[in-house]
PDB file of C-alpha atoms in Angstrom:
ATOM      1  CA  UNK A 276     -50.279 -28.880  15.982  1.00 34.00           C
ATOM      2  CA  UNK A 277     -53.776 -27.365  15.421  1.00 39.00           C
ATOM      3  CA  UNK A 278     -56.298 -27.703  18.569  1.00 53.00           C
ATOM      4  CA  UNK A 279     -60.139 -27.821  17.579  1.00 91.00           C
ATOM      5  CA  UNK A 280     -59.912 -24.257  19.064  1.00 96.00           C
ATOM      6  CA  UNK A 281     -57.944 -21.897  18.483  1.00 94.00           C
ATOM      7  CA  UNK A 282     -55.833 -20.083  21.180  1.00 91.00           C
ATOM      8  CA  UNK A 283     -56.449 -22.980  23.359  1.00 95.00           C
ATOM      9  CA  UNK A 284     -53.053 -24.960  23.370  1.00 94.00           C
ATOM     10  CA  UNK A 285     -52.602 -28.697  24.692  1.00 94.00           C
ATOM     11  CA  UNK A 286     -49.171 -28.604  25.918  1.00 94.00           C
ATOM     12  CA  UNK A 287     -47.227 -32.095  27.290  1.00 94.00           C
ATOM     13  CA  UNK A 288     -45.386 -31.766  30.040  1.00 95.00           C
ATOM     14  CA  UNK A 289     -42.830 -34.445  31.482  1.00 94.00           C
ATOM     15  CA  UNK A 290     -42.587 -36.376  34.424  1.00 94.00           C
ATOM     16  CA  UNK A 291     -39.335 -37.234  36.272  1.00 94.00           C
ATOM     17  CA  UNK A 292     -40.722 -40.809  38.128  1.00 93.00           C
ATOM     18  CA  UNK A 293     -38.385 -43.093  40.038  1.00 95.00           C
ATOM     19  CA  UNK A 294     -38.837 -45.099  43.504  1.00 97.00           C
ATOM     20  CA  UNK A 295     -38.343 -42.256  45.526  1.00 96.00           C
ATOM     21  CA  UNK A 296     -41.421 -40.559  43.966  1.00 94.00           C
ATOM     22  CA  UNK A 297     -42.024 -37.892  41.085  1.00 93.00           C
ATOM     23  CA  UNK A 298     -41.336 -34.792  39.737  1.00 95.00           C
ATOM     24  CA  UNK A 299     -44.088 -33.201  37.529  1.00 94.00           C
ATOM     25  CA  UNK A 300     -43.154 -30.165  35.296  1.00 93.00           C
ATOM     26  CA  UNK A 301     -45.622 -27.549  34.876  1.00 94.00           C
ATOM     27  CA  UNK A 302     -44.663 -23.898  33.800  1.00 93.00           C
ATOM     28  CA  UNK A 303     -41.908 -22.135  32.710  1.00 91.00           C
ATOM     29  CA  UNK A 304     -41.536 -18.421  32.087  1.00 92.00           C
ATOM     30  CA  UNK A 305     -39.663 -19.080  29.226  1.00 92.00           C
ATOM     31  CA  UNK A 306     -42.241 -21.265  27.911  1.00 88.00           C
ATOM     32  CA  UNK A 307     -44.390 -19.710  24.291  1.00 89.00           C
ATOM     33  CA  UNK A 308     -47.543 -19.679  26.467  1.00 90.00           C
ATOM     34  CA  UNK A 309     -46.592 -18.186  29.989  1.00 92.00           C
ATOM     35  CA  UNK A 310     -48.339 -14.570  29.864  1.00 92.00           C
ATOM     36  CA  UNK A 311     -46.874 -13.426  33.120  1.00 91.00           C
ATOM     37  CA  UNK A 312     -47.903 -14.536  36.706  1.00 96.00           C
ATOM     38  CA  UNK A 313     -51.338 -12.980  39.212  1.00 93.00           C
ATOM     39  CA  UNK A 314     -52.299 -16.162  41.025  1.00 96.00           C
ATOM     40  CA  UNK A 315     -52.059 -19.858  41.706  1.00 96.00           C
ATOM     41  CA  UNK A 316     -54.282 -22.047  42.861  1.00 96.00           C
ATOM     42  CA  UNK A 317     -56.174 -25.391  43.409  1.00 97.00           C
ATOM     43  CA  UNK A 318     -59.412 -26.639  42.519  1.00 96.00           C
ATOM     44  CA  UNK A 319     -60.541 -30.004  44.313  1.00 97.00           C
ATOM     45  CA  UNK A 320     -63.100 -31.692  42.347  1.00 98.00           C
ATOM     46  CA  UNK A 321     -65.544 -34.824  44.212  1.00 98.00           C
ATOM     47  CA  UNK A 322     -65.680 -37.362  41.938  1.00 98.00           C
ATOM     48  CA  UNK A 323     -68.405 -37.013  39.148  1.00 98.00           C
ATOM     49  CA  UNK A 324     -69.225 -32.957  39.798  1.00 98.00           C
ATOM     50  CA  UNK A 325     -69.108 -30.817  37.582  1.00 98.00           C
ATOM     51  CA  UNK A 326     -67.814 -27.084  38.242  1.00 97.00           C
ATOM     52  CA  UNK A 327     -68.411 -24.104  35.362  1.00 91.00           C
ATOM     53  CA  UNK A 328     -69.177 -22.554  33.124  1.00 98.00           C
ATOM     54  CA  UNK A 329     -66.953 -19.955  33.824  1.00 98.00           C
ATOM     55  CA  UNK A 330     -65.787 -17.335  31.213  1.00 98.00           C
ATOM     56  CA  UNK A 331     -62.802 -14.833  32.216  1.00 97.00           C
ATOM     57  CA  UNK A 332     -62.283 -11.531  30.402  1.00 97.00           C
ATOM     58  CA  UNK A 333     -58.930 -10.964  30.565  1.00 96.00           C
ATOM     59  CA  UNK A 334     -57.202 -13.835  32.563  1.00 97.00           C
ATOM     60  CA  UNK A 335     -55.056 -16.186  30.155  1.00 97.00           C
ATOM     61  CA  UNK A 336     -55.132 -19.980  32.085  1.00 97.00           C
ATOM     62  CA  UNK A 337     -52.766 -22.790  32.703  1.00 97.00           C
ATOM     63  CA  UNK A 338     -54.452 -25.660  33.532  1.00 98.00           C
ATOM     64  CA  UNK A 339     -52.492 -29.089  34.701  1.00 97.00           C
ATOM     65  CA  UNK A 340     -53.947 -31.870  36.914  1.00 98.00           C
ATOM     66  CA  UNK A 341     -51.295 -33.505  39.385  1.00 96.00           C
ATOM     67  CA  UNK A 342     -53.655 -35.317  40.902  1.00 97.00           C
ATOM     68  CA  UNK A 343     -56.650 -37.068  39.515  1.00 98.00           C
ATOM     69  CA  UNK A 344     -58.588 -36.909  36.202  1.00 98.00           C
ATOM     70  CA  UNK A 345     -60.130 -34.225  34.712  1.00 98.00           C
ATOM     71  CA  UNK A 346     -62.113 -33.865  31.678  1.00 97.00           C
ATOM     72  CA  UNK A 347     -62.444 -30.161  30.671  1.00 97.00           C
ATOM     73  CA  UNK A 348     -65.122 -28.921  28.070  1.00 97.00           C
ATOM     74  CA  UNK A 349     -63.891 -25.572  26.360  1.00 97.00           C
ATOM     75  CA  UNK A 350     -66.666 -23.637  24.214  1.00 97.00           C
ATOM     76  CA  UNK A 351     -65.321 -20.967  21.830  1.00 97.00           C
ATOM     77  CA  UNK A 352     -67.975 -17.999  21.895  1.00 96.00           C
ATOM     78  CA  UNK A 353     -65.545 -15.402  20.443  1.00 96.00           C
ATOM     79  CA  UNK A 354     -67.519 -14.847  17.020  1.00 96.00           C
ATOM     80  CA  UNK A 355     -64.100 -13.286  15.349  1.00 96.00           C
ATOM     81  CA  UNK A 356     -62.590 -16.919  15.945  1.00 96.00           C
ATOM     82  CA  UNK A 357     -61.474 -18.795  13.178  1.00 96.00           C
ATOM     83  CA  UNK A 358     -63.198 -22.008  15.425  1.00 96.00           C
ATOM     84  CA  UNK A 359     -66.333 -20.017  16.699  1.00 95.00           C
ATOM     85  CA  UNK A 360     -68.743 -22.056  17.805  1.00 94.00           C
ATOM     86  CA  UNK A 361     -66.333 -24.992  18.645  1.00 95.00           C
ATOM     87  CA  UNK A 362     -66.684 -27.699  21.720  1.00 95.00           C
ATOM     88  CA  UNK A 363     -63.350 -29.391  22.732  1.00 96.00           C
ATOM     89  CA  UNK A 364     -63.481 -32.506  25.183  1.00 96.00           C
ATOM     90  CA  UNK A 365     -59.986 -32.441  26.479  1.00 97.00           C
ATOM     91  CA  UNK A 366     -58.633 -35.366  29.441  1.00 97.00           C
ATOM     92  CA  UNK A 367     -56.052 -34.229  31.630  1.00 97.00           C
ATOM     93  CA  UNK A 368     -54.707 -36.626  34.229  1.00 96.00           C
ATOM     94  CA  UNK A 369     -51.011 -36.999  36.375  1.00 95.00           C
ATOM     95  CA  UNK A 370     -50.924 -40.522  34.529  1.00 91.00           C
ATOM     96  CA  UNK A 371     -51.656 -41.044  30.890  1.00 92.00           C
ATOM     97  CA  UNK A 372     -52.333 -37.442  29.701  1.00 93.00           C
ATOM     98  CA  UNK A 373     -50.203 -35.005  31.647  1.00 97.00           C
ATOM     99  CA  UNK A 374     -50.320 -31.953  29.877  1.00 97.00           C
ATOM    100  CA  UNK A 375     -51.461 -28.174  30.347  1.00 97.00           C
ATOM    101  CA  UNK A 376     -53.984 -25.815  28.968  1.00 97.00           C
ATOM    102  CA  UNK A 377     -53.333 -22.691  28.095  1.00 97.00           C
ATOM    103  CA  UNK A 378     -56.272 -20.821  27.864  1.00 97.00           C
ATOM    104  CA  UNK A 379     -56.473 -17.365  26.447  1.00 96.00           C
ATOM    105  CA  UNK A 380     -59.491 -15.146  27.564  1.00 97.00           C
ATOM    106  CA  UNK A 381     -63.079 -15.207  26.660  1.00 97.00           C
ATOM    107  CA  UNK A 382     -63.506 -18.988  26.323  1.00 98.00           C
ATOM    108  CA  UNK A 383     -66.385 -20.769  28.248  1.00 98.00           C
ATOM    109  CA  UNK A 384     -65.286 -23.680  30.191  1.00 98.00           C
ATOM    110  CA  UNK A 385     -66.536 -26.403  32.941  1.00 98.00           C
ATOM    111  CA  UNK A 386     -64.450 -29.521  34.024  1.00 98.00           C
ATOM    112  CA  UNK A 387     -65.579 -32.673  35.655  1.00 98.00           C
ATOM    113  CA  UNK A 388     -63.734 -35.092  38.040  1.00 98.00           C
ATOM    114  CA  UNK A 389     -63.623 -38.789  36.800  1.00 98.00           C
ATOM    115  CA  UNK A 390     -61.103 -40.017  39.193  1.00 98.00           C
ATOM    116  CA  UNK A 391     -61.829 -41.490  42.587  1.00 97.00           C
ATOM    117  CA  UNK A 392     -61.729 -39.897  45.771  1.00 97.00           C
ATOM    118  CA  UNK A 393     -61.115 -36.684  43.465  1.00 98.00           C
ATOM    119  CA  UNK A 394     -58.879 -34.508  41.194  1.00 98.00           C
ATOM    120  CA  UNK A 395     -56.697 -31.526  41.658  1.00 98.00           C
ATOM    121  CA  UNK A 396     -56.784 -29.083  38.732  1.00 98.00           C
ATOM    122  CA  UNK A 397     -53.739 -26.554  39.644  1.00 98.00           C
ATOM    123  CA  UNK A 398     -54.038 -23.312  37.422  1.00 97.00           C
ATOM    124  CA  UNK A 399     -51.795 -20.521  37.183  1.00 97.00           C
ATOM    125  CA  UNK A 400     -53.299 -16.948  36.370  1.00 97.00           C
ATOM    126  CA  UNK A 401     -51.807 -13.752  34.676  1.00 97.00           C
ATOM    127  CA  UNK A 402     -54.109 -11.510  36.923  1.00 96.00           C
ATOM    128  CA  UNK A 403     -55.054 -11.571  40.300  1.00 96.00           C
ATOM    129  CA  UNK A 404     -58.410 -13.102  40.594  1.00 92.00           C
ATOM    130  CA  UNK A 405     -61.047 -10.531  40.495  1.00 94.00           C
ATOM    131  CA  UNK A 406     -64.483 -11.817  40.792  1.00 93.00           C
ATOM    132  CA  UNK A 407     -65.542  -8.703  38.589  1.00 95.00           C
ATOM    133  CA  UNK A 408     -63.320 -10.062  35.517  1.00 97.00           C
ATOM    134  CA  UNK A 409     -65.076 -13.660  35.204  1.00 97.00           C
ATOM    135  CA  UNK A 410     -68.756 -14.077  34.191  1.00 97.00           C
ATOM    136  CA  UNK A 411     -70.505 -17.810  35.218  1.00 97.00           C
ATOM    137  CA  UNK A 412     -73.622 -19.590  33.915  1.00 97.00           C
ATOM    138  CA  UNK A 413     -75.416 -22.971  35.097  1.00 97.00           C
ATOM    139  CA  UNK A 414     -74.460 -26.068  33.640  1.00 96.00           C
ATOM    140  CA  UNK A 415     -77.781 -25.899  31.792  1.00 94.00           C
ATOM    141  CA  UNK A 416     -78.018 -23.096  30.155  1.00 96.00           C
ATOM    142  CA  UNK A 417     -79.423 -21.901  26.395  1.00 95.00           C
ATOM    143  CA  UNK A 418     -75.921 -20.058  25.474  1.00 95.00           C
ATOM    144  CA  UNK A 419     -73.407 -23.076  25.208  1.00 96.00           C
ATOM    145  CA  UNK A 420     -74.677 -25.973  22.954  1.00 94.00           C
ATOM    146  CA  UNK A 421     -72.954 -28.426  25.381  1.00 95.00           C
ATOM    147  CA  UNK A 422     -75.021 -31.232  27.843  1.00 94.00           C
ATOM    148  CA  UNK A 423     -73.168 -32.826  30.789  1.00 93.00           C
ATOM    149  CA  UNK A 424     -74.743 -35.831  31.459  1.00 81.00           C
TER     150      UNK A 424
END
C-alpha cells in the first residue's frame, strides 16, 4: 500500500472488544516499523485546537489515538522525497479508524481534536525527547502550504 507520502505508514491495528471492555493493540517490537523505544507519552487535545507544526530531526513517531478523534496533517518538506511537497489529511480515532502512524523524521505535522470532551493521541518515540531535536512553527506560517480553518 502506497501512502500520499512516503515514509509515513498508516498501519491498522486490532481491537479485542467484548462486554467486559477492550483491548487496543498498538506496538510491537517485532513490528516492520518499530525503530527502537526513548519515550511514551500522551497528548490531550480540547476539542477543535489545533497543536503543531512540529518537525523532529531524528525522532521516528508512532502515533495511535485510544481515545477520541484526531485528524493529523503531515507535510513532506524533505526535497530528496519522491512525494516532496505532499499534504496528507489522515483520521485516526479508537472507533472507525484505529490505526498508527509511523512517522520517520523530518516531516512537518499538526493534529486537531474533532471529538468531544477531547482526544488522546499516545505516541511512542525512538529518542528521548530533547527539545533541541524538534523545530516548531505557528499554524500560520509562509513555509507549509496548509490552512487550518
Amino acid at each position: 500500500m502506497m501512502d500520499k507520502i512516503h515514509d509515513l505508514l498508516c498501519v491498522p491495528l486490532k481491537q479485542i472488544i467484548d462486554e467486559r471492555g477492550a483491548v487496543y493493540q498498538y506496538l510491537k517490537s517485532t513490528g516492520d516499523t518499530f525503530r527502537g523505544f526513548g519515550e511514551a507519552y500522551y497528548s490531550k487535545v480540547n476539542t477543535n485546537v489545533v497543536k503543531g507544526w512540529k518537525f523532529h530531526k531524528e525522532i521516528h513517531q508512532h502515533f495511535c489515538v485510544p481515545f477520541g478523534r484526531i485528524k493529523l496533517i503531515a507535510y513532506d518538506c524533505r526535497i530528496d522525497s519522491p512525494s516532496y511537497g505532499a499534504i496528507q489529511e489522515i483520521i485516526i480515532d479508537d472507533r472507525e479508524n484505529y490505526q498508527m502512524i509511523s512517522m520517520r523524521p523530518e516531516i512537518w505535522y499538526s493534529f486537531q481534536a474533532l471529538s468531544e470532551p477531547f482526544a488522546l493521541l499516545a505516541n511512542i518515540i525512538n529518542k528521548p525527547h530533547d527539545p533541541a531535536e524538534s523545530l516548531n512553527l505557528p499554524l500560520d506560517n509562509k513555509e507549509i502550504p496548509y490552512v487550518w480553518k
